[in-house]
Structures are given as C-alpha cells and as structure tokens.
Coordinates of C-alpha atoms and ligand atoms in Angstrom, one line a residue:
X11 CA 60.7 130.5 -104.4
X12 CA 60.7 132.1 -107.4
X13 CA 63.6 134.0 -108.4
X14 CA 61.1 137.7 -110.2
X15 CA 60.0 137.7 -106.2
X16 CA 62.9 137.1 -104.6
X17 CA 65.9 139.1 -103.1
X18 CA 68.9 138.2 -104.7
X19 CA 71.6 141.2 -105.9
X20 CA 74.0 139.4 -107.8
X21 CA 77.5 141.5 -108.6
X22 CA 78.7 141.3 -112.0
X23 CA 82.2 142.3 -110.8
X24 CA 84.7 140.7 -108.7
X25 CA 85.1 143.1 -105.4
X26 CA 88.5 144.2 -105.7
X27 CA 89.1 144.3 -101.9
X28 CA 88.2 140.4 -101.4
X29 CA 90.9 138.3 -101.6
X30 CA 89.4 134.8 -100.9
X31 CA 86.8 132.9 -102.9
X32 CA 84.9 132.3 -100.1
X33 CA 84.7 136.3 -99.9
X34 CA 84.3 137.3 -103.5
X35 CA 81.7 134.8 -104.0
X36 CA 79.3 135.3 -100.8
X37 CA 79.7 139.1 -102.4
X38 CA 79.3 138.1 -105.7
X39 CA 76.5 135.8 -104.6
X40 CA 74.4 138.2 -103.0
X41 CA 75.0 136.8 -99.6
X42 CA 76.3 139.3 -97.7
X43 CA 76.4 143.1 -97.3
X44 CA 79.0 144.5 -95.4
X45 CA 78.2 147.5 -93.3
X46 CA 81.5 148.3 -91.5
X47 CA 85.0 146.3 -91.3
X48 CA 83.8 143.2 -90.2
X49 CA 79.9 143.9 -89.7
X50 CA 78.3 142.2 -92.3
X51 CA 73.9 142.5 -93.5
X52 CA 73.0 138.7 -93.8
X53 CA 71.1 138.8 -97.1
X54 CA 68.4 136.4 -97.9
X55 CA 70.6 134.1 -99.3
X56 CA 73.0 134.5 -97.3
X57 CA 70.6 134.2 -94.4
X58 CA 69.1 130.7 -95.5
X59 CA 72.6 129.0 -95.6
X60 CA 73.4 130.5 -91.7
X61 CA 70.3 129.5 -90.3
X62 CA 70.7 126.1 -91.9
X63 CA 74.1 125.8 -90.1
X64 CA 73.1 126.7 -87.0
X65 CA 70.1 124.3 -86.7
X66 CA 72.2 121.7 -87.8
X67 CA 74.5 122.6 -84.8
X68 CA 71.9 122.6 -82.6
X69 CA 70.8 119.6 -82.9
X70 CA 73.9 117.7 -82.9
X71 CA 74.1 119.6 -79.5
X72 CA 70.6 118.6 -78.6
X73 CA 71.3 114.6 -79.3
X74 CA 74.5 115.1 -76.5
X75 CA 72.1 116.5 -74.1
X76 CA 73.3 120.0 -74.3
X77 CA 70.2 122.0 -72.9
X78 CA 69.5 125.1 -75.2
X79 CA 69.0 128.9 -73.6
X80 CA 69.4 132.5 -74.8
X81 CA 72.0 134.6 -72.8
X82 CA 72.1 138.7 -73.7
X83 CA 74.6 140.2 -76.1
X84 CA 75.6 142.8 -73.7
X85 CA 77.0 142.2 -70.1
X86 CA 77.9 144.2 -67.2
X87 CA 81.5 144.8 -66.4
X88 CA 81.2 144.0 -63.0
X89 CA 80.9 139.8 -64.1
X90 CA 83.7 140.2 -66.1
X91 CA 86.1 142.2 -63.3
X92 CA 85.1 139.1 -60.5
X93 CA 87.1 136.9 -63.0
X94 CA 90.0 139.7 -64.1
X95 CA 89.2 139.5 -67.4
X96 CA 87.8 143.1 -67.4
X97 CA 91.3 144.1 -67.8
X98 CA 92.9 140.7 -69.1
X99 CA 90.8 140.6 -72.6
X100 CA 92.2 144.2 -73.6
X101 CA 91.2 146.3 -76.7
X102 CA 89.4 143.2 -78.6
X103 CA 87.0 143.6 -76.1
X104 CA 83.8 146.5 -77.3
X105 CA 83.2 148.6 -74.5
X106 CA 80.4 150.7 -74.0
X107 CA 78.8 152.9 -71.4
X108 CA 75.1 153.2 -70.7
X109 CA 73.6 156.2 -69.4
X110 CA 74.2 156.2 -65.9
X111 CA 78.1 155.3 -66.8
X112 CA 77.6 152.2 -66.0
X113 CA 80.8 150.1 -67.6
X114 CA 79.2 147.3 -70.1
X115 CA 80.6 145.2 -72.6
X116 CA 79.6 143.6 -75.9
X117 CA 80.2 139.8 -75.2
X118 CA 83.3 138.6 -76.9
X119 CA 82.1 134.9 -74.8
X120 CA 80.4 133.8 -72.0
X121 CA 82.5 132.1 -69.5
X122 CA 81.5 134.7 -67.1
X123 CA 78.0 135.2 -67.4
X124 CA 77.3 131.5 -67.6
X125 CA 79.0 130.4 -64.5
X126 CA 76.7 134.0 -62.6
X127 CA 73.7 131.8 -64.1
X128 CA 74.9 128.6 -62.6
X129 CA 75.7 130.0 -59.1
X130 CA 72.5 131.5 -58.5
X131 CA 70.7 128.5 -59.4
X132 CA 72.6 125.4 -58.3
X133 CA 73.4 123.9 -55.3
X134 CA 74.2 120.1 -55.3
X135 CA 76.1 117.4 -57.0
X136 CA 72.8 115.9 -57.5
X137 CA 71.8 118.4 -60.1
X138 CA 75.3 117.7 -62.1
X139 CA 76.5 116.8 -64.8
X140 CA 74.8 119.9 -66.8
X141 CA 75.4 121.2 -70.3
X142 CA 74.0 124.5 -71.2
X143 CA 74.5 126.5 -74.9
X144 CA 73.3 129.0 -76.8
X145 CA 73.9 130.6 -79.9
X146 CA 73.9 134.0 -80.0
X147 CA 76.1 137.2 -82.0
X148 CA 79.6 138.1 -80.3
X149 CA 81.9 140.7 -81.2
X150 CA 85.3 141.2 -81.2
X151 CA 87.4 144.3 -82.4
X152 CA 89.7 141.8 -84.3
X153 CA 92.9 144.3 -85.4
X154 CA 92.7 142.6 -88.8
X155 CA 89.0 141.9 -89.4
X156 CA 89.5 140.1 -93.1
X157 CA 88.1 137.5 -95.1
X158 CA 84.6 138.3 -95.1
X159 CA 82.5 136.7 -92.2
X160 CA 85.3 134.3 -91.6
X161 CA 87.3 136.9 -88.9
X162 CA 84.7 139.2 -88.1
X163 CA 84.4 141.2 -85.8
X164 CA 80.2 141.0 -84.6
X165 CA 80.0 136.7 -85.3
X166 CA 77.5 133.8 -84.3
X167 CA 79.0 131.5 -82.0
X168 CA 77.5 128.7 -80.6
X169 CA 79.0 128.2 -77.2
X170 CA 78.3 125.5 -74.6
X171 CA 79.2 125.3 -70.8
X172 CA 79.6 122.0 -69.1
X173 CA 79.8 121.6 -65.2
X174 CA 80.4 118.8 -63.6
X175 CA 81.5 117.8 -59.5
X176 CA 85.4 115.9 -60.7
X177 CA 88.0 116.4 -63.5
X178 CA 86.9 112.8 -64.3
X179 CA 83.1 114.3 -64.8
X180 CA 84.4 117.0 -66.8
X181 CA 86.6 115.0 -69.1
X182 CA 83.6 112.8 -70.1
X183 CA 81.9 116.0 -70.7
X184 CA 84.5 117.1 -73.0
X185 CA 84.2 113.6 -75.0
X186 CA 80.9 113.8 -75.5
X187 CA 81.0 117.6 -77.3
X188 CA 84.3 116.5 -79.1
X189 CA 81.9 113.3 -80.4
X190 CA 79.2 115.8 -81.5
X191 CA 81.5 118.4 -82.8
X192 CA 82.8 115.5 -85.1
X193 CA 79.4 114.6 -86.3
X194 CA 78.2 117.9 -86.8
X195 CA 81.2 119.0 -89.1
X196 CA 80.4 115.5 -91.1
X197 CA 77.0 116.6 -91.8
X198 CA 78.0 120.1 -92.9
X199 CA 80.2 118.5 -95.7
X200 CA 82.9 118.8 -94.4
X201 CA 86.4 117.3 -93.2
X202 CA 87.4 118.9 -90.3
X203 CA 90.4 117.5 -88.0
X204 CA 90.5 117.9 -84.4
X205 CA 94.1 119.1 -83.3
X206 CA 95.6 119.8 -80.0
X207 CA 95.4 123.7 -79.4
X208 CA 97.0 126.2 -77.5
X209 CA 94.0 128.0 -74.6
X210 CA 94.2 131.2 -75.4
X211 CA 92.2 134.3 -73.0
X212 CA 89.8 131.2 -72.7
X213 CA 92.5 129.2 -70.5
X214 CA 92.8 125.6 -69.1
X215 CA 94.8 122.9 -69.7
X216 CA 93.3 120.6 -72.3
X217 CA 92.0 121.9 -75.8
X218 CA 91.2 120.9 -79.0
X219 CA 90.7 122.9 -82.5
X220 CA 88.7 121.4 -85.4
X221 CA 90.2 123.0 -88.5
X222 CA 89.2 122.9 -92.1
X223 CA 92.2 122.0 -94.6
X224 CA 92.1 124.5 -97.0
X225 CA 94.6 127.0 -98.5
X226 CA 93.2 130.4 -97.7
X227 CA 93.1 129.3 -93.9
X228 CA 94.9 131.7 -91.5
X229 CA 97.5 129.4 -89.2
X230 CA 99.6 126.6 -90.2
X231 CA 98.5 122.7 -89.2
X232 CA 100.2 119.5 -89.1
X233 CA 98.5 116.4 -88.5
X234 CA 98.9 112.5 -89.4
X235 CA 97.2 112.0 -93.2
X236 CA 94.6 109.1 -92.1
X237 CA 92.7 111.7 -89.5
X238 CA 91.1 113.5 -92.3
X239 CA 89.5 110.4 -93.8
X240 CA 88.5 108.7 -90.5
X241 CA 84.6 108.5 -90.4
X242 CA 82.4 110.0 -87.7
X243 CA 81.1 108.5 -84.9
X244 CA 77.3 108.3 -86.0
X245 CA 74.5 107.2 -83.7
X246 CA 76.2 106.8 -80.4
X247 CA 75.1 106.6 -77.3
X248 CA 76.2 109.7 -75.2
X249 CA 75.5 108.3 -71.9
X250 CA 77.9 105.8 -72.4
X251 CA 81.9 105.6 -72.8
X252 CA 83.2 107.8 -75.3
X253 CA 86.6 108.0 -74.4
X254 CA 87.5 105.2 -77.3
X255 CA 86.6 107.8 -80.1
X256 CA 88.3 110.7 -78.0
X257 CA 91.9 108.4 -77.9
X258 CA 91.2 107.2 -81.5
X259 CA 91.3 110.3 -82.8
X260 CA 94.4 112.1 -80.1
X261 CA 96.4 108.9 -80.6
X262 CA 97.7 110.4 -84.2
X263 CA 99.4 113.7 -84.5
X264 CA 97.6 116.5 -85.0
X265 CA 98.8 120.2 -83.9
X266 CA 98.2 123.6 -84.6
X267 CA 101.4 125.6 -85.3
X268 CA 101.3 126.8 -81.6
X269 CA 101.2 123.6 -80.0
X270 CA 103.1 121.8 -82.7
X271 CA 106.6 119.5 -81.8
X272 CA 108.4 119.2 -84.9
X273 CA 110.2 115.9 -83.5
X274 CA 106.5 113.9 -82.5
X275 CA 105.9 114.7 -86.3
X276 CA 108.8 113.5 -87.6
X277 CA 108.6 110.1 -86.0
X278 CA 104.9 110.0 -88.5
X279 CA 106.0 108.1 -92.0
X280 CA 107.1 110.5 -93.9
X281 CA 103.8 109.4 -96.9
X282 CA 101.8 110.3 -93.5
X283 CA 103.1 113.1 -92.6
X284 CA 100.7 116.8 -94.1
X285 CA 101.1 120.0 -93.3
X286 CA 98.5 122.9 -94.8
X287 CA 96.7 125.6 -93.5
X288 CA 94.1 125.7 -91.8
X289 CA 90.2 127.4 -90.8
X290 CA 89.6 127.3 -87.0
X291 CA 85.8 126.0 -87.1
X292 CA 85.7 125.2 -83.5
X293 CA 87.6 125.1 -80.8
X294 CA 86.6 123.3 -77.4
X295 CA 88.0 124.2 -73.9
X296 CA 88.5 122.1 -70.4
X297 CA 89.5 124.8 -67.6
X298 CA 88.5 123.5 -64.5
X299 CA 88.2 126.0 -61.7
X300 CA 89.3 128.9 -63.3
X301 CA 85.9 130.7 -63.7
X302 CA 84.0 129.2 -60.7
X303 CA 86.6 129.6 -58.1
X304 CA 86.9 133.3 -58.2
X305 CA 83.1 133.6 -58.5
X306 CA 82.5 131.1 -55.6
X307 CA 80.4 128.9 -57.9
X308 CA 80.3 125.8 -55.4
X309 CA 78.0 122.9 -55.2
X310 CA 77.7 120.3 -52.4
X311 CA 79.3 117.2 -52.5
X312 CA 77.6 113.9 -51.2
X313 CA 79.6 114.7 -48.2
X314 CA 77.8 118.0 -47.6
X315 CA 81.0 120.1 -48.7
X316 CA 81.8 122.8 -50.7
X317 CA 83.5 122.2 -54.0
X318 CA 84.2 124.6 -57.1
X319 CA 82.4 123.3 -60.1
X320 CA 85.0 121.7 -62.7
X321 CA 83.8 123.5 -66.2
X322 CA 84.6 123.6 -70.1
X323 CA 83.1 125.3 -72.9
X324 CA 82.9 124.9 -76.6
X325 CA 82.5 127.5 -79.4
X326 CA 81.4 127.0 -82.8
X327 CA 81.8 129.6 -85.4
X328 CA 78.2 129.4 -86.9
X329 CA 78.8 132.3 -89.5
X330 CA 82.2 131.7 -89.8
X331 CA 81.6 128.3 -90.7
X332 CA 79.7 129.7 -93.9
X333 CA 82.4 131.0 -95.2
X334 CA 84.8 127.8 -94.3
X335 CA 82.1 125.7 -95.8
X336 CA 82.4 127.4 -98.9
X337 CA 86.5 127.7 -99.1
X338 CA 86.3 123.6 -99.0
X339 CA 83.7 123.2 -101.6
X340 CA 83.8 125.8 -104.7
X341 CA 85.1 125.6 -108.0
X342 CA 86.4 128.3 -110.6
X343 CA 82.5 129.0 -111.5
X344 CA 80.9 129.7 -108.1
X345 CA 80.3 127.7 -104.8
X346 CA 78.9 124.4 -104.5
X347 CA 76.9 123.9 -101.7
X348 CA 77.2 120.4 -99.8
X349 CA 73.4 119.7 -99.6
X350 CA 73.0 119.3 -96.1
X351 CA 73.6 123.8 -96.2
X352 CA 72.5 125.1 -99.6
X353 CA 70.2 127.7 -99.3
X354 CA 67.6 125.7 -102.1
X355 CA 67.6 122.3 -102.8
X356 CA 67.1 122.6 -106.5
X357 CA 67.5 125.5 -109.2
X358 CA 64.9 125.4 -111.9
X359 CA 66.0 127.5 -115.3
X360 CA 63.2 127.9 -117.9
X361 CA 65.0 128.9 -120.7
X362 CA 62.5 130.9 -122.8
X363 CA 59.9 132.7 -120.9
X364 CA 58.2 133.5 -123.9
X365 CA 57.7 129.9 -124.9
X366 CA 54.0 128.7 -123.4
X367 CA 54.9 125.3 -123.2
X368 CA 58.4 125.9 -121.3
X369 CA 56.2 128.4 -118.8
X370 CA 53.7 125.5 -118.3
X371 CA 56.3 123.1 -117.7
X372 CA 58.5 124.5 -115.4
X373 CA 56.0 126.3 -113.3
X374 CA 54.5 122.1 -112.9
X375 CA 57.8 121.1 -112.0
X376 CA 58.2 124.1 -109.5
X377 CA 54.9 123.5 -107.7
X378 CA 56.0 119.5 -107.4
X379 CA 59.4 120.1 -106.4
X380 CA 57.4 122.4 -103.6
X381 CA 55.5 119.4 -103.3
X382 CA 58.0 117.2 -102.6
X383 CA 59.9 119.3 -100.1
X384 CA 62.6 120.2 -102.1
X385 CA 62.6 124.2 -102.0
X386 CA 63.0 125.0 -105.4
X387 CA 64.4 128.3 -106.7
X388 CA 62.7 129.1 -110.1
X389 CA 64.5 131.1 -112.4
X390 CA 61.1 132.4 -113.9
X391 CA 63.6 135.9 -114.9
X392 CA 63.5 137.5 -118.5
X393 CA 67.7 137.3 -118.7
X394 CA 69.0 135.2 -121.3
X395 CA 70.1 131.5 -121.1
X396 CA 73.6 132.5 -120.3
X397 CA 73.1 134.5 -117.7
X398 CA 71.1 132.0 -116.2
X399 CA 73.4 129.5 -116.3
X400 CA 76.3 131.4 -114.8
X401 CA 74.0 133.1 -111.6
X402 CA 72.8 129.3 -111.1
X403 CA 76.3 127.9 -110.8
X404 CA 77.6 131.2 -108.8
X405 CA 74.9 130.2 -106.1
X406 CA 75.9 126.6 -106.3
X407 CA 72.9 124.8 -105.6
X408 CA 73.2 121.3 -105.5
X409 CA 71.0 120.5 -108.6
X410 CA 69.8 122.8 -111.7
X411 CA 66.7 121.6 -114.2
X412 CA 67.3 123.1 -117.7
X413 CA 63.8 123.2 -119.1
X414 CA 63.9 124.8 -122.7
X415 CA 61.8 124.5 -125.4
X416 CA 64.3 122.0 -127.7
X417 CA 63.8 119.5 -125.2
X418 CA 60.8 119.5 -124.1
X419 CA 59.0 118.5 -127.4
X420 CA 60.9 115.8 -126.9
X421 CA 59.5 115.4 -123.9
X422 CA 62.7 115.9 -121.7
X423 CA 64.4 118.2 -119.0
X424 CA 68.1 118.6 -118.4
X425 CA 69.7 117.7 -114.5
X426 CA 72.8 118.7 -113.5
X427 CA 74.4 117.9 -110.4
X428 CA 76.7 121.0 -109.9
X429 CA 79.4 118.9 -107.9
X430 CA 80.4 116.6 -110.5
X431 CA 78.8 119.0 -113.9
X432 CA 77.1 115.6 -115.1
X433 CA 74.1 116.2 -117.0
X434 CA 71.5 113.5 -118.0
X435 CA 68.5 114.0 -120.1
X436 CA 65.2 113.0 -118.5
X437 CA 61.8 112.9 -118.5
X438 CA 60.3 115.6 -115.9
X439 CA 59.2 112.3 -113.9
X440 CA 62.6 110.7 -113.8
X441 CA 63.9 114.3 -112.9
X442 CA 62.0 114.3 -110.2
X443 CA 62.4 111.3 -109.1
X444 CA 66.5 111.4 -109.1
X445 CA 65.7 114.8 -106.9
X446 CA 64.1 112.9 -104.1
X447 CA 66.0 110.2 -104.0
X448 CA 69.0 112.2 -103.4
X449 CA 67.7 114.5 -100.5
X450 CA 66.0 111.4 -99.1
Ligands
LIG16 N1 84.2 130.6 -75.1 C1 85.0 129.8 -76.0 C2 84.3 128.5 -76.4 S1 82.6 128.5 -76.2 C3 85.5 130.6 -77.2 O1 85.1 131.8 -77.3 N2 86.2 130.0 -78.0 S2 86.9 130.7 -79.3 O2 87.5 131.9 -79.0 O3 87.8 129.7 -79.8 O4 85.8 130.9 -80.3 C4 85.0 129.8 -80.8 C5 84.8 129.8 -82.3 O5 84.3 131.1 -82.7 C6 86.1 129.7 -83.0 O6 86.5 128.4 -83.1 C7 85.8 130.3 -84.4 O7 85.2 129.3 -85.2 C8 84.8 131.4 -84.0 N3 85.4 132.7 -84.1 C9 86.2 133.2 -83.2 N4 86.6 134.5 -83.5 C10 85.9 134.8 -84.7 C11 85.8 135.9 -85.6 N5 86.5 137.0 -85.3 N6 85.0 135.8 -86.7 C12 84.3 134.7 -86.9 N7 84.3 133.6 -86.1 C13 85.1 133.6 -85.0

C-alpha cells in the first residue's frame, strides 16, 4: 500500500478525554473513530489489525474442532424469557421493539439462541461431542463504557458452545478450548494467564479468565510468578488427553480479585508471589444444564433416554483484544505491533521524494517487498523526514526501511526493528532478505 492512496488520519494531538495509551494511540493512530460512548468506526488501520486477530482466533478454534457458523445480532425475547434471563440480565441488556411490538434484543451473548439451534437439530448422543462458534458484534450498555474499544459497549466476541452427553464429556471439552485459548494468546504476542474466575450472568460452576498483566487493566489479579512464563502447548493433539496441561497450569495460584483467598496465596514463596492488574481477554464457562434444562434441549442416551445436554461456552474479546494487545506492547513513541497482528509487515520511508534515485529505489523495494508477501506500507508522502519518522513509529510496524539519498550512493538502506530501535545499514538485498527471514 502506498501511504498518498491510503486512508490513514493521523491526530497531531493527544485526545484529552483518553486516558490509556492503548486509547490515545488507536486515536492518535488513525485506528478508530468513535461514533457514540462506546461505538467505535473501525478505520482502515484499525480494521487490518481486527481482522488479523480474529482469523488468528479462528483458526486456533478450527485446529480444536470448533465448527464455525454465523448467528444474528438481534434475537427475539421470547429465547431469552424460556431461560429467565429476559429479566435477569437487566439494563446492560439493549432492548428494542420492532414494528409489530414485538420485544427483541441486541445480543449481549448467545447461550440462548445457541442451545434453540441445538434443540431443533439434535437428537442423540451419537451426534455429541459438538463445538459450535461464531464471531460476531455484541453489545452491552456497559454504565462506564471507557478505555476505548477495550469496554465497549457494541464489541466482537468470539463465542463457542460445547455440548456434550456427561460432566466428564464436558470437562474434556473445556480442556481442549482452555488448550487453544493458550495457544492463540501466544500467537498474538502475548502473555496471558489463565486464573480461576467468578461466573457471572453467564453461571456454572467452573470458570477460567485469561488476563493480560498490564497496569491500565480494570480488576486486580494474583497469581504464582512462573505461570506467566510457562510456554504454550503447541501442536497437540485435541482428540487426545488434555487434562495434564489443564492441571499444569490450575495446580499454581492464580485468581481474579473475586475469586481470590488471600491465605492459598500466602502459602506461594513470597519471590513467587505477584499481584497486578489485569485485562480480561477471555473468559471460558462450564454450566452444565443451566441453559438446556429449562429449554428441554435433550438428546438420547445409548439407553434410549432423555438427558439434558451438559454445555460450556467461551468468549473471546476479538476487538477488545486490540486494544489489550497494544497496552502490553507500546513504548513512549507509539505502539509496537507483535508481528503476528500489525496491520503491515514493513514501513518503507523514502526520505526525499524529490530525489530520482531515492523514488526509483524505494518504489523497487516496495514492489519486492509486495513480491515477497510482506505488505508493505510506502511512505511515498511529500512531509518531511521527521514527520515520517514519528507517524511510522506511532503505527508501530514491526520493521521501517529508511531509504534516503545519503545512503543510497553508497549503495545502502537503513532497517529498523521498532521493538528493540536497532538499526543496521544494508544493502536493499540484505534488507530484504533480513525481512523474510523474519516473517518466515
Ligand atoms: N457467553 C460467554 C462466553 S462465550 C460470555 O459472554 N463471556 S464474557 O461475558 O466473559 O465475555 C467474553 C469476552 O468478551 C470477555 O472475556 C471480554 O474479553 C469480552 N468483553 C466483554 N465485555 C466487553 C466489553 N464491554 N467491551 C469489549 N469486550 C468485552
């Protein structure tokens, strides 16, 4: 992309009203728009870095044989009354009326709708277990929408239903998204630490939150120091038994403030023992019965009888996450993307548009960093060196190629990795090179 075609409105000035960096610099950034409290236009930019989240998440969801579907945003009140939630969820909930005053709702979740899907459709054990997501926009009329898309009030969740015939079923069910949830956070770029967690309107017994450390996050956490550096599980094999990375993790401390027992944590050495705030990333449920057994969502047992399907589901905050990806990895200049998210691969900064060689030069190393796969953004803009400089590192793009005239008769290019500010001086070759050997 080049940069004169693009869609990018930087701000020059910090908004006064944003109070986390993750706020200012999606604003700043030319990521986001916000329409009302909590509604948010997903700018180009912006827009790249979401939808590079989300098909992350999906296939991490894919790979443990969650089936993907599309559910609607708005649902009929009548689901939600079967299950008493109508009047349980309370003013978070958006209510509208259609025409013919019929009572609808803006789904805040889909606990409801999913198990109506799953009783119209299935009958026997034979057809269990089953895993079904989507990922689709939510709202909530949060009292204190704040922090930019990270409490929202219209969101993208990813949500996934499991149903299985026995607790037993369910529980392996529940491994096998806590295993993906821990790989996909790893290949976002980030350390997020599964911590036992209070149910909330969801319900159920058995919960876990994965939280981002970080110090703008909203609720206090305490957890035992070596979770945050254990590795993830990698290639495993989600047919098999995944309870040994589920009691891995669950056999050191780690509690949200809700569910936290200031005497387990003090039995943790004390060089063990941390306690920070932290960003709810996702949050997975096991409730048994307590959607299909007021909905009579049954399926047949080898013995030919009747029994309520045993379910869980498991949200991920898709455009929440951009803004928790961003608190863990920014510095005082702008954001810095972990590669696996950033909206370009590489930013390309011809210093002097005026200078034929530097035009002919970058626009080569643009078209074989196109080439090559590694979506380029070329600064090809008339502003001066400085300016240049400054937008790049706001945006935070993993690499930035100085191309300026000085150089170049010399025949190099400057690379610099924006995570660590190294620079090296290279041939355009070598340049490239480095480039695709590090998104290889
Ligand atoms: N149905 C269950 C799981 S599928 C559920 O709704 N869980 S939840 O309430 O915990 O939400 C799932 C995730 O959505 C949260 O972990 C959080 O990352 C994200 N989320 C929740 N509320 C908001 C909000 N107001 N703004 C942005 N993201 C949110």
């Amino acid at each position: 992309m080049r940069l004169s075609r693009y869609f990018l409105p930087v701000l020059k000035e910090t908004p006064a009203d944003a109070t986390v960096a993750s706020h200012r610099y999606m604003l700043r950034a030319g990521m986001i728009k916000q329409n009302s409290a909590g509604i948010y236009t997903w700018l180009p930019l912006g827009h790249r870095v979401l939808k590079k989240i989300e098909q992350i998440v999906r296939e991490e969801q894919n790979k443990a044989g969650a089936i993907e579907m599309l559910m609607p945003t708005i649902q009929s009140a009548d689901l939600w009354r079967e299950t008493g939630r109508y009047d349980a969820y309370g003013p978070e909930m958006l209510r509208i009326t259609d025409r013919h005053d019929r009572e609808m709702l803006f789904g805040p979740t889909n606990e409801d709708m999913i198990t109506d899907v799953f009783r119209s459709f299935v009958r026997s054990y034979k057809d269990l277990p089953k895993m079904l997501y989507h990922i689709q926009w939510k709202f909530r009329d949060e009292t204190r929408p704040r922090f930019g898309v990270m409490r929202g009030r219209e969101f993208l969740m990813k949500d996934t239903y499991s149903f299985d015939l026995t607790k037993e079923d369910a529980v392996k069910s529940y491994n096998k998204m806590f295993t993906a949830y821990l790989n996909t956070f790893a290949r976002l770029g980030i350390k997020a630490v599964p911590m036992k967690a209070d149910t909330g309107p969801i319900g159920g017994d058995l919960s876990h939150e994965f939280v981002i450390l970080a110090e703008s996050g909203e609720s206090e956490v305490f957890c035992h120091r070596d979770l945050v550096e254990m590795a993830p599980p990698g290639d495993v094999d989600f047919e098999g038994d995944l309870s040994h990375i589920f009691d891995e993790r669950t056999s050191l401390y780690a509690a949200t403030e809700e569910m936290h027992d200031a005497e387990e944590f003090a039995k943790i050495p004390k060089d063990k023992q941390l306690s920070a705030r932290g960003i709810e990333v996702g949050h997975i449920f096991y409730f048994g019965d307590k959607y299909s057994a007021p909905m009579k969502a049954t399926v047949m047992d080898s013995n030919g009888k009747p029994q309520n399907v045993m379910m869980g589901s498991y949200g991920i905050g898709v455009s929440r996450l951009v803004g928790g990806i961003i608190e863990a990895c920014h510095d005082e200049n702008g954001i810095v993307w972990p590669k696996s998210v950033a909206p370009f691969g590489v930013g390309i900064i011809n210093l002097n548009m005026k200078d034929e060689a530097c035009g002919v030069a970058a626009t080569d190393f643009y078209e074989k960093c196109v080439e090559a796969g590694l979506d380029p953004l070329y600064d090809d803009s008339p502003d001066r060196g400085g300016v240049k400089f400054s937008r790049m590192d706001l945006i935070g793009l993993p690499y930035q190629i100085v191309i300026g005239p000085r150089g170049l008769k010399e025949g190099i290019v400057e690379v610099k990795d924006r995570a660590t500010g190294e620079r090296q001086n290279l041939s355009p070759e070598a340049a490239m090179n480095l480039l695709v050997e590090a998104f290889a």
